[in-house]
Tab-separated table of C-alpha atoms in Angstrom:
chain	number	residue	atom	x	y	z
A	876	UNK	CA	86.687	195.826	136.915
A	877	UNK	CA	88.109	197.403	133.846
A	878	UNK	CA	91.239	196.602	132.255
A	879	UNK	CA	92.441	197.268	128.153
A	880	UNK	CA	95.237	194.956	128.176
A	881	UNK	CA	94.319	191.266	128.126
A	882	UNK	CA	95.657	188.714	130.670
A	883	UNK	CA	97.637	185.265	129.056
A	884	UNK	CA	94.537	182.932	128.849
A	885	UNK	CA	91.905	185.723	129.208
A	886	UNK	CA	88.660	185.581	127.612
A	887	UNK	CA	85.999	187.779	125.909
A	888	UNK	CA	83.512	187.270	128.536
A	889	UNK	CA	80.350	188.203	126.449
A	890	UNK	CA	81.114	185.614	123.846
A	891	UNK	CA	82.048	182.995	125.867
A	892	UNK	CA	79.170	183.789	128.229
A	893	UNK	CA	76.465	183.145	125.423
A	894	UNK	CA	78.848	180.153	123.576
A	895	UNK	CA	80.242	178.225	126.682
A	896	UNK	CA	78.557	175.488	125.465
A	897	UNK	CA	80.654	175.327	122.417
A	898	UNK	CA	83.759	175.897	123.767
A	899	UNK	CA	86.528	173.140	124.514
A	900	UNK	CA	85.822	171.465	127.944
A	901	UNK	CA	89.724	170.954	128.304
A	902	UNK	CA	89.592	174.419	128.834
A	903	UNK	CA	89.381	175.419	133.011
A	904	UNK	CA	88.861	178.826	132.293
A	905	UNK	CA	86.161	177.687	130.048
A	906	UNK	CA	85.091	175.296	132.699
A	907	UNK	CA	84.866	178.460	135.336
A	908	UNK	CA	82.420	180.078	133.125
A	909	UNK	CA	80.611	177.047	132.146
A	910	UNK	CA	80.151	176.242	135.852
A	911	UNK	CA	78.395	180.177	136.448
A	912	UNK	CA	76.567	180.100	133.533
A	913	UNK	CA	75.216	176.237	135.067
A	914	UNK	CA	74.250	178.261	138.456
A	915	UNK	CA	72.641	181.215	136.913
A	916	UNK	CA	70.802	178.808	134.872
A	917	UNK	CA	69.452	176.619	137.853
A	918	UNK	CA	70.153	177.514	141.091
A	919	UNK	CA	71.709	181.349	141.527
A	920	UNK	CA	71.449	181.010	145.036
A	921	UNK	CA	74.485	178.395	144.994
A	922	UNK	CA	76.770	180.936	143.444
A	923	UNK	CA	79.688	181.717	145.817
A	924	UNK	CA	82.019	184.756	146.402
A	925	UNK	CA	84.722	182.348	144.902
A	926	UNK	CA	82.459	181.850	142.074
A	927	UNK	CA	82.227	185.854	141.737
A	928	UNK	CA	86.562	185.967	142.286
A	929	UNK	CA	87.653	183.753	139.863
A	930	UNK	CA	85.055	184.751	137.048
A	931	UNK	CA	86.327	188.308	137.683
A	932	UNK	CA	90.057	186.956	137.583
A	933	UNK	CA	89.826	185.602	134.658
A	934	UNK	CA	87.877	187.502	132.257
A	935	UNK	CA	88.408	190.858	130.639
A	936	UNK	CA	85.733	193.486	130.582
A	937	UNK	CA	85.644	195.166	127.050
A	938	UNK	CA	81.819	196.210	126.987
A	939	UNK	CA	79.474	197.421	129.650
A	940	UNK	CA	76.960	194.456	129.167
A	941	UNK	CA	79.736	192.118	130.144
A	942	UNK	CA	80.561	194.457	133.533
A	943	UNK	CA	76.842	194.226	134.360
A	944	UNK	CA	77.326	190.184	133.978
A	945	UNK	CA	80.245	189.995	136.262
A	946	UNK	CA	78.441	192.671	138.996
A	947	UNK	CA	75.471	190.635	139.174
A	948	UNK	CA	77.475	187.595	139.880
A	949	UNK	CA	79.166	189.301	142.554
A	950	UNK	CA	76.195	190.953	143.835
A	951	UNK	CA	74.487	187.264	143.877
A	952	UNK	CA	77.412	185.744	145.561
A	953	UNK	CA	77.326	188.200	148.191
A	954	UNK	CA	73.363	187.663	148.653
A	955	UNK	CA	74.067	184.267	148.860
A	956	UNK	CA	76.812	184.164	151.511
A	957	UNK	CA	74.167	186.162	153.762
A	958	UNK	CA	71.239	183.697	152.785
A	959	UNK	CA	73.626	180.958	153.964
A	960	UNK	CA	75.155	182.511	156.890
A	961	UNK	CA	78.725	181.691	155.735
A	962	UNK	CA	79.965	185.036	156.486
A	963	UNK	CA	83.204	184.257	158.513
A	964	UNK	CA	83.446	185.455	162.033
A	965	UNK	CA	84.846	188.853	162.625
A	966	UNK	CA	88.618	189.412	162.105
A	967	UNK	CA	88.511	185.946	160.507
A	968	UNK	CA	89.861	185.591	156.654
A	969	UNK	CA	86.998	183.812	154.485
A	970	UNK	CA	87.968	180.153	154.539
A	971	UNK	CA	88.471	178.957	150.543
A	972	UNK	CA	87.265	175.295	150.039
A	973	UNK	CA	89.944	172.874	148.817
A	974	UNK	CA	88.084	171.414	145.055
A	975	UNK	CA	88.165	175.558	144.645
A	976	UNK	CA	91.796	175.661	145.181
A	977	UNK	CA	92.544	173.066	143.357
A	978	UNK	CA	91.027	173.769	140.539
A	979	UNK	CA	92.333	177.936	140.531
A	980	UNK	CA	96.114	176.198	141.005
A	981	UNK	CA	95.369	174.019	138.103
A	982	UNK	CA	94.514	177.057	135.910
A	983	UNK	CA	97.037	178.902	136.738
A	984	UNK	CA	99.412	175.874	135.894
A	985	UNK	CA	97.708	175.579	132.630
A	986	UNK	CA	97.887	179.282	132.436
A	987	UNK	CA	101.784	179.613	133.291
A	988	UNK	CA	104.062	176.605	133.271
A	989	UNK	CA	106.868	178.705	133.203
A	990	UNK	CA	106.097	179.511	136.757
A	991	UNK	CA	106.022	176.458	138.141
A	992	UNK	CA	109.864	176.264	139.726
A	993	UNK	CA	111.219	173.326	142.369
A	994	UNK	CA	110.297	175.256	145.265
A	995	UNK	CA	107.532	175.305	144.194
A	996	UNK	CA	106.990	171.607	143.097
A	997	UNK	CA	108.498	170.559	146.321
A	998	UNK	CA	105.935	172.466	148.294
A	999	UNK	CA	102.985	171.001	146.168
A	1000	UNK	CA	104.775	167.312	147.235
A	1001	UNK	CA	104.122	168.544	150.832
A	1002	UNK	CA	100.899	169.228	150.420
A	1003	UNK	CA	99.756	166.164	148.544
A	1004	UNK	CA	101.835	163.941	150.940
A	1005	UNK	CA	99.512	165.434	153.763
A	1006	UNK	CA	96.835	165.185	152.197
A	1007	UNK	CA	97.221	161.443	151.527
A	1008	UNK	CA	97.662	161.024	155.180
A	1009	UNK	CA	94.464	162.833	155.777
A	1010	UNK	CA	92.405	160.387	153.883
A	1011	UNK	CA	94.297	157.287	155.475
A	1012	UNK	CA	96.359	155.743	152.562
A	1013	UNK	CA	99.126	153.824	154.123
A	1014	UNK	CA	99.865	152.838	150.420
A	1015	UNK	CA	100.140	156.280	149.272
A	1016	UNK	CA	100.272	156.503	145.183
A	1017	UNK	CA	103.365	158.055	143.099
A	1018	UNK	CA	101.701	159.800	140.422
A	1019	UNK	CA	105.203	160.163	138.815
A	1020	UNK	CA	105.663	156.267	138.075
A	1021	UNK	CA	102.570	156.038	135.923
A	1022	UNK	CA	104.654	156.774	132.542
A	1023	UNK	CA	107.124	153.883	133.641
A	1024	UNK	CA	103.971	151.557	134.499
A	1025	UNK	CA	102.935	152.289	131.026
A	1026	UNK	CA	106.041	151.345	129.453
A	1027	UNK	CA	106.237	148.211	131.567
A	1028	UNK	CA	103.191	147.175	130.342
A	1029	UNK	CA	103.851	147.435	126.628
A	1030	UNK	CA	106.172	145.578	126.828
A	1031	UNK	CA	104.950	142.947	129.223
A	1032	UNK	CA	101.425	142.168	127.103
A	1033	UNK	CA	103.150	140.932	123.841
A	1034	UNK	CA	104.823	138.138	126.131
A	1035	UNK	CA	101.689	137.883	128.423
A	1036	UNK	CA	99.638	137.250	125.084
A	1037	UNK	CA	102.626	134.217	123.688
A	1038	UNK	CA	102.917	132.608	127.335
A	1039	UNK	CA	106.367	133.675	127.727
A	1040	UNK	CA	106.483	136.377	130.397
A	1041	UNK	CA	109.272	135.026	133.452
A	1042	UNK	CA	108.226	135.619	137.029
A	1043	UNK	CA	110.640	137.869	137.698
A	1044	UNK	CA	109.010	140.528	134.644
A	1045	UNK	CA	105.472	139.468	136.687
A	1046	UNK	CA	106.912	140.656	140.286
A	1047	UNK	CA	108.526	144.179	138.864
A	1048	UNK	CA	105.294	144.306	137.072
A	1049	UNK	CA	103.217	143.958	140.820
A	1050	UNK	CA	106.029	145.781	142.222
A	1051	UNK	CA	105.649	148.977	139.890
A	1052	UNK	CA	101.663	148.545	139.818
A	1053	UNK	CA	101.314	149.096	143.746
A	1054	UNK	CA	104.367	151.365	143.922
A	1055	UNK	CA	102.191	153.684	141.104
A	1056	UNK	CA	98.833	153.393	142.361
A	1057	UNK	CA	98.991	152.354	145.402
A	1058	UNK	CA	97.191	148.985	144.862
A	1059	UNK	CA	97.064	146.517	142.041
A	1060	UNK	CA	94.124	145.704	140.014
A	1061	UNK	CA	92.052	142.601	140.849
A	1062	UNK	CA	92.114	140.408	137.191
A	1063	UNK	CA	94.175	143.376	135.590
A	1064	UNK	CA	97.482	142.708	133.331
A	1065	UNK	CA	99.528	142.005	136.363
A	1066	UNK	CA	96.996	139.446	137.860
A	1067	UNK	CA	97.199	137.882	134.654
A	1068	UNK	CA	101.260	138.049	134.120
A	1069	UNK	CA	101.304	136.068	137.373
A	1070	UNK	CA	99.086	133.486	136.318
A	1071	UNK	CA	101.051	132.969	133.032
A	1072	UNK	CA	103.902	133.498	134.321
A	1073	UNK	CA	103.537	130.972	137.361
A	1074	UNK	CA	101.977	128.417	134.847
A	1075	UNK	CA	105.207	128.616	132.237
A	1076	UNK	CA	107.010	127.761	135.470
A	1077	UNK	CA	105.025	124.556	136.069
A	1078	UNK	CA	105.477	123.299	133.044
A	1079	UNK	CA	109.222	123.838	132.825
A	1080	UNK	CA	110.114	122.474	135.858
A	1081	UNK	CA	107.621	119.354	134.482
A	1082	UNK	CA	109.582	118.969	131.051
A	1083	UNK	CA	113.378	120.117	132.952
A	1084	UNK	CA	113.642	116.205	133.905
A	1085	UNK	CA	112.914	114.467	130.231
A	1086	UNK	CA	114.849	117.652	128.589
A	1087	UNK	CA	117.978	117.626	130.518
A	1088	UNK	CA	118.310	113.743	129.191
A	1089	UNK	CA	117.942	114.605	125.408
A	1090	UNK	CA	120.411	118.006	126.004
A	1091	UNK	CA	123.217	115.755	127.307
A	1092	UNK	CA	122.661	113.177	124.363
A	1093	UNK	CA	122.796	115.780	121.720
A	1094	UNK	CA	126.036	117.244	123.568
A	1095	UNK	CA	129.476	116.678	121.962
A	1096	UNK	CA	130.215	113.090	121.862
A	1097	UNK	CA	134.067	113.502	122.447
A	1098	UNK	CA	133.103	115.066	126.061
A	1099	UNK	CA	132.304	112.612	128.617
A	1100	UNK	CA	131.184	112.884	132.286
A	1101	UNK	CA	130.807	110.166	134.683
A	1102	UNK	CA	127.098	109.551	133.906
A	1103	UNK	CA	127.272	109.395	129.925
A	1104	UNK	CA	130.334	107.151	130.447
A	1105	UNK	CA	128.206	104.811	132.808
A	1106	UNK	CA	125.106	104.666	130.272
A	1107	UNK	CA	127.525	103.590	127.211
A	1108	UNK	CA	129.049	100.358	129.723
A	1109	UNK	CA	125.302	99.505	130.035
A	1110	UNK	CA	124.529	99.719	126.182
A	1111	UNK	CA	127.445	97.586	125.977
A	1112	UNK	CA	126.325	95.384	128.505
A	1113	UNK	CA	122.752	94.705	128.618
A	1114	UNK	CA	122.612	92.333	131.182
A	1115	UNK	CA	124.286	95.250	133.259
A	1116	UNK	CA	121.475	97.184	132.783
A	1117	UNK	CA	118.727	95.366	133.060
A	1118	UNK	CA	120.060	94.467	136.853
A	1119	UNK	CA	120.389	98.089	137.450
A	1120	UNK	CA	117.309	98.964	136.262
A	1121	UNK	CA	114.983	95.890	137.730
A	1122	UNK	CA	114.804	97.338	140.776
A	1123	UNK	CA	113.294	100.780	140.035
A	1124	UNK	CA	110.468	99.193	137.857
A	1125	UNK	CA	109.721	97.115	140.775
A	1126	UNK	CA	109.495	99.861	143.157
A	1127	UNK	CA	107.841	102.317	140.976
A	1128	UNK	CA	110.534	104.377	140.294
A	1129	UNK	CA	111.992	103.768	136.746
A	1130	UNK	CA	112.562	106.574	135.077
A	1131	UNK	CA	112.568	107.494	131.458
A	1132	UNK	CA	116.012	107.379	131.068
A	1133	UNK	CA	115.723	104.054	132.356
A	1134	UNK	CA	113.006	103.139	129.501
A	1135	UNK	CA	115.298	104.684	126.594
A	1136	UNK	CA	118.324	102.647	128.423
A	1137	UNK	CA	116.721	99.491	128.062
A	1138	UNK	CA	114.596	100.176	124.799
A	1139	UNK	CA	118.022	100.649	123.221
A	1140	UNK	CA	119.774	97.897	124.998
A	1141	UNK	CA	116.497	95.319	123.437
A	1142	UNK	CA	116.716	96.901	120.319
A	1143	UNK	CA	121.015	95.833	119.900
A	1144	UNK	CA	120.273	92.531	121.156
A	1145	UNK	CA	117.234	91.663	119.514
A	1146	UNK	CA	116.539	94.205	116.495
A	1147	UNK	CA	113.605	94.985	118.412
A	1148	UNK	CA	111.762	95.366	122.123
A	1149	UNK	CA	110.036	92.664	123.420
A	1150	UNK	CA	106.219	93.245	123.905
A	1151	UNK	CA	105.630	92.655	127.822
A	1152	UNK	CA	109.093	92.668	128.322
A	1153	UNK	CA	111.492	94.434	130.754
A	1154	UNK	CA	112.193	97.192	128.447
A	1155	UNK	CA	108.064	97.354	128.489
A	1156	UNK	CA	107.483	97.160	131.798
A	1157	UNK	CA	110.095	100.104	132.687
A	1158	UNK	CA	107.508	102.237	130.175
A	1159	UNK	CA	104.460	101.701	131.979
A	1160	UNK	CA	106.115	102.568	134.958
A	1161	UNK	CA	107.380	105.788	133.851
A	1162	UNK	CA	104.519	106.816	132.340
A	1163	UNK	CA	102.241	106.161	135.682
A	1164	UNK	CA	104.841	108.247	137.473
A	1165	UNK	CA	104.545	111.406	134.636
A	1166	UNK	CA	101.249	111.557	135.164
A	1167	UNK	CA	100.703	111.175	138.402
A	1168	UNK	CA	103.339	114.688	138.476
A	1169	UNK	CA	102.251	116.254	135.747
A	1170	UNK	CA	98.596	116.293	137.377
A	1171	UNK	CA	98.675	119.299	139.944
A	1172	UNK	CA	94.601	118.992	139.872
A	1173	UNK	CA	94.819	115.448	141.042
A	1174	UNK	CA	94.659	115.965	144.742
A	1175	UNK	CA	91.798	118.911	144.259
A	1176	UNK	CA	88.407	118.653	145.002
A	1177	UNK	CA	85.923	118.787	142.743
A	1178	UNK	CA	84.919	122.609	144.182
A	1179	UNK	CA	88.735	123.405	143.819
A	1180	UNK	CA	89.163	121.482	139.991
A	1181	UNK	CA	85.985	123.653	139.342
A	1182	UNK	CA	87.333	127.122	140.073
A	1183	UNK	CA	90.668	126.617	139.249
A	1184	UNK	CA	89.533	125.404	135.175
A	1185	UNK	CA	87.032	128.656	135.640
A	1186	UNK	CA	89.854	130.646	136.551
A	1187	UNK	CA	92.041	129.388	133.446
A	1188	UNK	CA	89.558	129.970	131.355
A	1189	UNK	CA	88.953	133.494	132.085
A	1190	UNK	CA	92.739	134.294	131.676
A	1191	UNK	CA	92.291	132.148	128.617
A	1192	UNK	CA	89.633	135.080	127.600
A	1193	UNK	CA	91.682	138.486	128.559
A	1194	UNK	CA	94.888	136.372	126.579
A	1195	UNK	CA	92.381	136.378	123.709
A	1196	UNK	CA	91.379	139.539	124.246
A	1197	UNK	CA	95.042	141.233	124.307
A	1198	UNK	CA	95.768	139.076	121.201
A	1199	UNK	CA	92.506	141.010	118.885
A	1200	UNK	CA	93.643	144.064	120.379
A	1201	UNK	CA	97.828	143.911	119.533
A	1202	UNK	CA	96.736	143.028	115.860
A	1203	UNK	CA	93.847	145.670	116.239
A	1204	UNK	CA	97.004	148.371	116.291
A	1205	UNK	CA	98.882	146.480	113.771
């Protein structure tokens, strides 16, 4: 237990030993020492032999006071290990618990990168792939997609925040989410990109019918297809159009293409609309039909119209939320 040379990532032991409590807790050699210091403190009986091993490991003797430290650990551990009856059976190796493992292969990591090669990585994989099948995770996480989840994400909550985020951005979103972790967050960013997302598709596919009218009117009037052409010999004619058009209003079905038709067709003949006219009647009509399909919470119960406005609300909150926090890093 002597050595003049110090290791990479060595320590003084009697310093640290007295000033643990100081020291960086990023540190896991400082986190070995900690932990000893911890059981000497409160419970020496729970020191282990692996407690003893990797204090020795890791620390460099330079005085006699710290050799005595590191012998009485190891004479502890070994006190311990007969107090317990954990001595392995003869011609048996001592069996190392896993967290210990783990946490002496993280050290050594920290200690020496440069060591790390793909053999070795692809062994670690191995491991950790049977280890997730040990504890039953048929959704096993990818540790390696969390930087690309990030990523995702910034850019996702600037349009999550506006309301403009597409479905498709909200499925690679869930997509990457369970692919990284296994599992996606209940009422976390994706949850919510859905929502948005799936509302900004509602109300498109609303508007898509009154829009696609008012696109093809502002299109290049030298262009004509079959429809336009048909609309301009009812302008011209409106007795044309008011006998195409009767029908649907009396049915239910009148459109508002059919209300601007005949709004314009008044308007040429009589420099204005009559009030409770055809042209009038074609309105209320169309307007009964927009809002009996722009209401999706018509047919709901009150129950269901009560959660579903709770549920808005809340997304209305975390929107809010995301908002205060983009201009926070502004």
């Amino acid at each position: 237990m002597s050595g003049a040379t110090e290791k990479p990532g060595s320590m003084r032991t009697l310093d640290l030993l007295k000033k643990s409590q100081d020291a960086p807790a990023d540190d896991p050699l400082v986190g070995i020492v900690k932990d000893v210091i911890h059981k000497l403190q409160n419970n020496p009986t729970s020191i282990t032999t692996e407690d003893a091993r990797r204090l020795s490991e890791n620390t460099v003797v330079s005085d006699l006071q710290t050799a005595k430290i590191i012998s009485a650990v190891e004479a502890i551990a070994s006190s311990s290990a007969i107090i317990h009856q954990v001595d392995p059976t003869l011609g048996q190796a001592p069996r190392t618990s896993l967290p210990t493992i783990i946490t002496d292969l993280k050290a050594a990591v920290d200690q020496n990168p440069n060591d790390v090669t793909t053999e070795v990585l692809k062994n670690a994989q191995n491991v950790v792939s049977k280890m997730q099948k040990a504890v039953g995770h048929t959704n096993a996480p990818h540790p390696e997609l969390q930087a690309q989840l990030r990523e995702e994400i910034a850019k996702i909550e600037p349009k999550v925040a506006e309301g403009t985020v597409t479905i498709e951005e909200a499925n690679h979103l869930h997509s990457l989410e369970a692919r990284a972790h296994g599992h996606t967050e209940k009422g976390g960013i994706t949850s919510i990109a859905q929502s948005v997302a799936a509302k900004r598709e509602r109300q498109l596919s609303l508007s898509s019918g009154s829009g696609s009218s008012g696109i093809r009117s502002r299109a290049n009037s030298k262009t004509f297809i079959p429809q336009d052409q048909s609309r301009l010999d009812k302008e011209s004619n409106p007795k044309n159009a008011e006998d195409a058009i009767k029908p649907g209003i009396e049915q239910g079905t009148a459109s508002e293409d059919d209300v601007k038709l005949l709004h314009s067709c008044e308007t040429r003949a009589h420099g204005h609309t009559e009030k409770g006219g055809l042209a009038s009647s074609a309105q209320s009509v169309a307007a009964k039909k927009r809002q009996d399909s722009l209401s999706d919470q018509t047919n709901l119960t009150p129950e269901a119209r009560k959660n579903l406005t709770k549920h808005e609300h809340e997304i209305s909150q975390k929107l809010a939320d995301m908002s205060v926090g983009s201009q926070a890093k502004v």
